[in-house]
Amino acid sequence: MTDRVQRTRRQFLKSAAAIGAATACFKPALSQGAGPRVVIIGGGFGGTGCARALRNADPKINITLIETNATYTAPPQSNAVIAGLMELSHQEFGYDKVKAAGIDVINAAATAVDPEKRTVTLANGATLLAYDRLVVSPGIDFRAGFVQGYDRAAAETMPAAFNNAAEIMVLRRQLEAMADGGTVVVTSPVNPARCPPAPYERASLIAHYLKTRKPRSKVIVLDQKENFTMQKLFEAAWQELYPGLIEWVGLSNGGALSQIEASSKTISTDFDKYQAAVASIIPTQTAGRAADLAHVADRTGWCPVDPLTFESKLQKNIHVIGDAAIAGAMPRSASAAQSQSRICAAAIAALFGGKSPEAPTLTSSCYSLIAPDYAISQRGTYRPADDLYAESGPGVIISPQDAPRSLRKDEADQADAWFRTITGETFG
């Protein structure tokens, strides 16, 4: 063997070792076989649910799920963690059982998508994943500079606690450290937004905490809307459970934010200034970063899709599900994302099989906990109409206005059962 051949062989082995180290986490993908390749970005209820549904639909499909974090923190019921009713561990889920189902899970950030070459690049820059179809479930992000003064410091001291486990715990510790008599301010964003009732559930459960621990304190909700989902039910519950503890300020009465001073936790509106001991600023929202990487967001910041398949109207062979998708009357929620994930998976399996996807029916359920033993809900059924989703029979069903406390308790129990079911189905 000549020196040149020996050097070439050594160079080859060295390069192969480097590539092997960079792509070790993808070895299971290579063992799946030569079936069609689906890459999914986003490991929440939408993305993980789609991976599960695809695996059930066709065992020949090679499925790779890309999620930055090894542990997923579920947004539903996180307000109960803020209020000290549950621990953060109740919201945390890993991906071991997803992997055990035959799905390759890569804990890394996607940094680029090439729709023409059908590839996804990961954060190390050395890994390129090819796909036949890509599913993007990016969740939400916050619009930078949505109000004067909302910068990194403001986000850290007055957290949204909508996307982030650390922020959930920051808000909880701030409540625990607050002196009795302090004011808690919760802001509610303009629509569209994830889980529209969430800010009001948060105000309710914080009021429960204050009533039992710091009764001289109060909650102020500054709302950038004139009205909100299930408003009559929330307000009736506030009057019954927390009289004088919650003040809601709508848009026309000065709910729109004009300036935030992070250092003093001063929140200004067009009419007033509020000095907060604790504040949760929930900003205006847009589709998550992966939507921009995949070039599937339009000028609104959200992602138009074909309602039959959830394929992007802007990029072929890329599907968008969950909070980022424009789905008409269908709300942005964990339940909606899971429902969309199943329709999307069925459509992809049909397309791979040369079949036409069937017209889908989607459902959504949203429970709002107002006290540990008191919940209200909104449930809907949706079908495609005029290229979007519209309410369909039996329509949207909301908790009755004049219901006995026993029904509110039943709905609180149902909310807990729903959470166990959706997390079990999604994460195992």
XYZ file of C-alpha atoms in Angstrom:
428
model
C 0.000 0.000 0.000
C 1.539 3.339 -1.018
C 1.900 6.342 1.294
C -0.643 8.216 -0.839
C -3.200 5.417 -0.488
C -2.525 5.219 3.256
C -2.972 8.992 3.614
C -6.148 8.890 1.532
C -7.527 6.054 3.627
C -6.640 7.857 6.886
C -8.291 11.035 5.575
C -11.385 9.092 4.582
C -11.624 7.407 7.983
C -11.128 10.725 9.753
C -13.855 12.384 7.647
C -16.186 9.440 8.116
C -15.680 9.591 11.872
C -16.485 13.301 11.904
C -19.606 12.830 9.845
C -20.604 9.862 11.994
C -20.289 11.946 15.159
C -22.318 14.767 13.659
C -25.057 12.463 12.457
C -25.074 9.747 15.134
C -28.525 10.758 16.243
C -29.866 9.973 12.757
C -28.824 6.327 12.597
C -32.329 5.114 13.555
C -33.718 7.014 10.562
C -31.508 5.014 8.229
C -32.875 1.759 9.659
C -36.491 2.631 8.921
C -36.241 1.553 5.322
C -36.712 3.106 1.914
C -40.225 4.457 2.362
C -41.216 8.104 1.924
C -39.574 10.611 4.260
C -41.487 13.038 6.449
C -39.639 15.566 8.571
C -41.604 17.391 11.272
C -40.396 20.602 12.920
C -41.918 21.245 16.337
C -42.495 18.748 19.119
C -45.670 20.097 20.709
C -49.195 18.734 20.454
C -49.324 19.429 16.720
C -45.950 18.101 15.606
C -45.720 15.134 17.973
C -49.364 14.294 17.382
C -48.742 14.280 13.621
C -45.735 11.991 14.037
C -47.838 9.574 16.087
C -50.698 9.641 13.594
C -48.358 9.098 10.638
C -46.766 6.097 12.343
C -50.223 4.595 12.878
C -51.312 5.408 9.323
C -48.386 3.807 7.475
C -45.455 1.939 9.072
C -43.389 2.382 5.867
C -43.119 6.169 6.291
C -39.767 7.349 7.689
C -40.584 9.979 10.323
C -38.112 12.392 11.882
C -39.300 14.805 14.565
C -37.126 17.860 15.217
C -37.580 19.595 18.578
C -35.074 21.920 20.222
C -35.876 20.910 23.800
C -35.592 17.429 25.280
C -38.502 18.224 27.614
C -41.775 19.736 26.441
C -43.680 22.030 28.824
C -47.392 21.847 28.041
C -49.191 25.236 28.042
C -52.619 23.864 29.111
C -53.000 24.048 32.907
C -49.762 26.035 33.268
C -51.805 28.817 34.875
C -52.493 26.396 37.717
C -48.727 26.063 38.202
C -48.387 29.857 38.372
C -51.071 29.937 41.064
C -49.390 27.198 43.089
C -52.079 24.588 42.488
C -49.747 22.220 40.612
C -46.027 21.690 40.232
C -44.150 22.329 36.998
C -43.418 18.607 36.684
C -47.131 18.126 35.974
C -46.579 19.995 32.675
C -43.321 18.366 31.603
C -43.066 15.531 29.085
C -40.151 13.753 27.431
C -39.908 11.910 24.110
C -38.776 8.421 25.143
C -42.137 6.835 24.379
C -42.340 8.717 21.081
C -38.993 7.207 20.103
C -40.190 3.790 21.241
C -43.057 4.092 18.754
C -40.543 4.064 15.886
C -40.175 7.815 15.427
C -36.721 9.392 15.215
C -36.531 12.358 17.580
C -33.725 14.877 17.173
C -33.253 17.465 19.917
C -31.751 20.268 17.873
C -32.835 23.562 16.364
C -33.722 23.793 12.680
C -31.827 26.690 11.138
C -32.828 26.574 7.457
C -35.360 25.023 5.109
C -34.842 24.780 1.343
C -38.274 24.148 -0.218
C -36.795 23.555 -3.680
C -34.216 20.989 -2.585
C -36.545 19.703 0.141
C -33.959 19.808 2.896
C -33.787 20.945 6.507
C -30.516 22.138 8.043
C -29.928 21.764 11.773
C -28.032 24.007 14.164
C -24.657 22.281 13.883
C -24.632 23.166 10.167
C -23.260 19.740 9.279
C -26.588 17.954 9.225
C -28.904 18.090 6.249
C -32.180 16.163 6.348
C -33.969 15.398 3.110
C -37.747 15.081 3.039
C -40.527 14.186 0.658
C -42.953 16.182 2.781
C -42.254 18.588 5.620
C -44.660 19.370 8.461
C -44.107 22.600 10.376
C -45.788 23.045 13.752
C -43.957 26.131 15.048
C -46.413 27.397 17.638
C -46.324 31.127 18.319
C -43.790 33.854 18.747
C -44.167 37.427 20.039
C -44.001 40.531 17.889
C -40.975 42.572 18.879
C -41.662 46.162 19.854
C -45.426 45.688 20.014
C -45.485 48.486 22.594
C -42.896 51.077 23.558
C -40.561 49.782 26.254
C -41.274 46.093 25.788
C -37.699 44.868 25.472
C -35.669 41.967 26.853
C -35.615 43.461 30.345
C -39.386 43.862 30.324
C -39.870 40.302 29.085
C -37.682 38.988 31.914
C -39.243 41.002 34.745
C -42.848 40.951 33.463
C -42.948 37.569 31.703
C -45.592 36.375 29.287
C -45.171 32.835 30.681
C -46.867 31.538 27.546
C -44.050 29.619 25.892
C -41.438 29.101 28.535
C -41.107 26.918 31.639
C -38.639 29.280 33.299
C -41.041 32.206 32.894
C -43.860 30.211 34.474
C -41.733 29.745 37.565
C -40.560 33.397 37.573
C -44.178 34.528 37.720
C -45.014 32.040 40.457
C -42.068 33.136 42.618
C -42.945 36.786 42.109
C -46.455 36.105 43.406
C -45.063 34.250 46.405
C -42.660 37.117 47.199
C -45.207 39.911 46.706
C -46.392 41.750 49.799
C -50.076 41.551 50.684
C -51.766 44.582 49.145
C -49.785 44.532 45.897
C -51.381 44.813 42.469
C -51.023 42.092 39.835
C -51.464 43.211 36.226
C -52.228 40.730 33.444
C -52.444 42.011 29.877
C -54.462 40.334 27.146
C -53.390 40.670 23.494
C -55.308 41.371 20.320
C -56.533 38.405 18.311
C -55.435 36.159 16.722
C -53.668 34.646 19.703
C -53.070 31.273 21.265
C -55.845 30.050 23.572
C -57.918 33.260 23.779
C -59.350 32.467 27.268
C -55.881 31.906 28.783
C -55.288 35.455 30.148
C -58.647 35.388 31.949
C -58.009 31.927 33.369
C -54.665 33.271 34.599
C -56.340 36.256 36.271
C -58.880 33.911 37.870
C -56.347 31.502 39.341
C -54.090 34.317 40.533
C -57.166 35.776 42.251
C -57.711 32.401 43.912
C -54.135 32.501 45.183
C -54.540 36.065 46.457
C -57.872 35.299 48.138
C -56.316 32.490 50.131
C -52.847 33.988 50.746
C -52.866 37.783 50.209
C -56.464 39.006 50.407
C -55.662 42.736 50.348
C -54.197 42.396 46.850
C -56.034 42.566 43.519
C -55.724 41.643 39.831
C -56.183 44.099 36.970
C -56.677 42.771 33.437
C -55.705 45.282 30.742
C -57.375 44.092 27.567
C -56.638 45.289 24.046
C -60.074 44.026 22.967
C -63.621 45.220 23.596
C -64.810 41.773 24.643
C -63.457 38.272 25.096
C -64.310 34.588 24.869
C -66.862 33.351 27.429
C -66.894 36.828 28.981
C -70.266 36.489 30.700
C -69.214 33.189 32.266
C -65.912 34.592 33.498
C -67.463 37.738 34.917
C -70.218 35.814 36.683
C -67.606 33.526 38.225
C -65.491 36.502 39.310
C -68.477 38.082 40.994
C -69.316 34.819 42.755
C -65.821 33.730 43.758
C -63.659 36.849 43.814
C -65.797 39.946 44.389
C -63.610 43.055 44.315
C -60.452 41.064 43.513
C -60.478 41.280 39.689
C -60.898 44.429 37.604
C -61.220 44.076 33.829
C -60.356 47.124 31.708
C -61.480 46.787 28.096
C -60.156 48.617 25.051
C -62.531 51.576 25.091
C -61.963 52.118 28.819
C -58.187 52.264 28.548
C -57.051 48.685 28.105
C -54.666 49.389 25.211
C -51.024 49.565 26.257
C -48.989 52.633 25.317
C -45.731 52.226 27.255
C -43.949 49.871 29.635
C -41.196 50.817 32.077
C -39.512 47.593 33.091
C -37.390 49.032 35.907
C -40.397 50.289 37.872
C -43.005 47.839 36.503
C -45.103 50.785 35.403
C -47.638 50.029 32.699
C -49.169 52.978 30.859
C -52.316 52.996 28.754
C -53.964 55.819 26.851
C -55.886 56.736 30.021
C -53.934 55.636 33.115
C -50.730 54.366 34.653
C -50.619 51.175 36.687
C -47.935 50.384 39.236
C -47.614 46.623 39.357
C -46.021 44.534 42.063
C -46.262 41.600 39.645
C -47.057 41.830 35.945
C -47.560 39.344 33.139
C -47.365 41.053 29.741
C -48.748 38.826 26.979
C -47.680 40.441 23.682
C -49.195 40.503 20.226
C -48.459 37.168 18.575
C -47.301 35.749 15.268
C -46.338 32.354 13.876
C -43.242 30.788 15.425
C -39.770 31.165 13.920
C -39.862 27.910 11.945
C -42.637 29.379 9.781
C -40.190 31.994 8.526
C -37.493 29.358 7.989
C -39.899 27.391 5.800
C -41.178 30.529 4.005
C -44.804 29.664 4.776
C -45.927 32.840 6.615
C -47.666 35.597 4.674
C -47.764 39.341 5.411
C -50.089 38.791 8.375
C -47.384 36.756 10.089
C -49.549 33.623 9.955
C -49.634 30.678 7.545
C -52.353 30.141 4.904
C -53.094 26.458 4.287
C -55.288 24.176 2.194
C -58.014 23.123 4.661
C -58.177 19.586 3.231
C -54.495 18.770 3.700
C -52.980 21.662 5.692
C -50.456 22.006 2.882
C -49.061 25.519 2.686
C -50.528 27.787 0.037
C -47.097 29.354 -0.345
C -44.820 26.277 -0.540
C -45.525 22.887 -2.076
C -44.857 19.751 -0.041
C -44.825 21.697 3.227
C -47.727 21.408 5.681
C -48.448 23.777 8.574
C -50.491 22.792 11.624
C -51.252 24.152 15.057
C -51.257 27.741 16.268
C -49.401 29.057 13.201
C -51.972 27.897 10.634
C -54.773 30.147 9.400
C -57.785 27.922 10.049
C -60.720 30.319 9.928
C -63.122 29.984 12.845
C -61.078 27.264 14.502
C -59.367 28.592 17.651
C -55.659 28.244 18.370
C -55.422 25.631 21.106
C -53.729 22.369 22.045
C -56.903 20.471 21.207
C -57.138 22.128 17.789
C -53.482 21.377 17.079
C -53.971 17.707 17.909
C -57.092 17.523 15.728
C -55.250 19.170 12.838
C -52.294 16.823 13.290
C -54.482 13.804 12.651
C -56.104 15.317 9.556
C -52.708 16.351 8.210
C -51.247 12.878 8.805
C -54.194 11.187 7.088
C -53.842 13.545 4.123
C -50.099 12.893 3.798
C -50.610 9.120 3.945
C -53.316 9.393 1.292
C -51.113 11.514 -0.974
C -48.233 9.044 -0.667
C -50.694 6.311 -1.628
C -51.918 8.196 -4.684
C -55.327 8.848 -3.154
C -57.329 12.045 -2.670
C -57.678 13.205 0.947
C -61.189 13.105 2.343
C -63.005 16.231 3.506
C -62.215 16.444 7.225
C -64.158 17.284 10.352
C -62.147 18.891 13.128
C -62.967 19.429 16.780
C -61.640 21.658 19.522
C -62.134 21.673 23.288
C -61.043 24.437 25.623
C -61.414 24.246 29.411
C -60.771 27.245 31.621
C -60.144 26.635 35.303
C -61.427 29.484 37.476
C -60.889 27.746 40.821
C -59.677 24.238 41.707
C -63.260 22.969 41.677
C -64.765 25.370 39.114
C -64.283 25.284 35.322
C -66.051 26.454 32.189
C -65.594 25.227 28.637
C -66.092 25.850 24.952
C -66.225 23.036 22.400
C -66.600 23.288 18.646
C -66.907 21.309 15.439
C -65.474 22.685 12.191
C -65.516 21.752 8.500
C -64.008 23.329 5.377
C -66.041 26.154 3.840
C -64.867 28.834 1.397
C -61.263 27.642 1.684
C -61.185 27.998 5.484
C -62.757 26.260 8.470
C -66.227 27.297 9.589
C -68.374 26.233 12.508
C -70.414 23.142 11.718
C -73.151 21.170 13.419
C -73.602 20.935 16.327
C -71.595 24.173 16.342
C -69.861 25.762 19.297
C -71.136 24.561 22.671
C -70.390 26.760 25.689
C -71.016 25.980 29.341
C -74.504 27.087 30.401
C -74.738 30.456 32.098
C -76.932 29.447 35.036
C -75.409 26.137 36.004
C -75.193 24.654 39.502
C -71.821 24.457 41.191
C -71.935 20.690 40.748
C -71.683 21.176 36.963
C -68.738 23.557 37.369
C -67.056 20.897 39.520
C -67.788 18.245 36.886
C -66.153 20.447 34.250
C -63.087 20.898 36.451
C -62.845 17.102 36.656
C -63.342 16.857 32.884
C -60.552 19.394 32.336
C -58.167 17.222 34.323
C -59.255 14.085 32.451
C -58.879 15.878 29.111
C -55.328 16.945 29.999
C -54.338 13.410 30.981
C -55.845 12.065 27.761
C -54.252 14.525 25.324
C -50.807 14.308 26.912
C -51.019 10.520 27.112
C -52.036 10.212 23.459
C -49.340 12.625 22.338
C -46.331 11.835 24.522
C -47.232 8.371 25.790
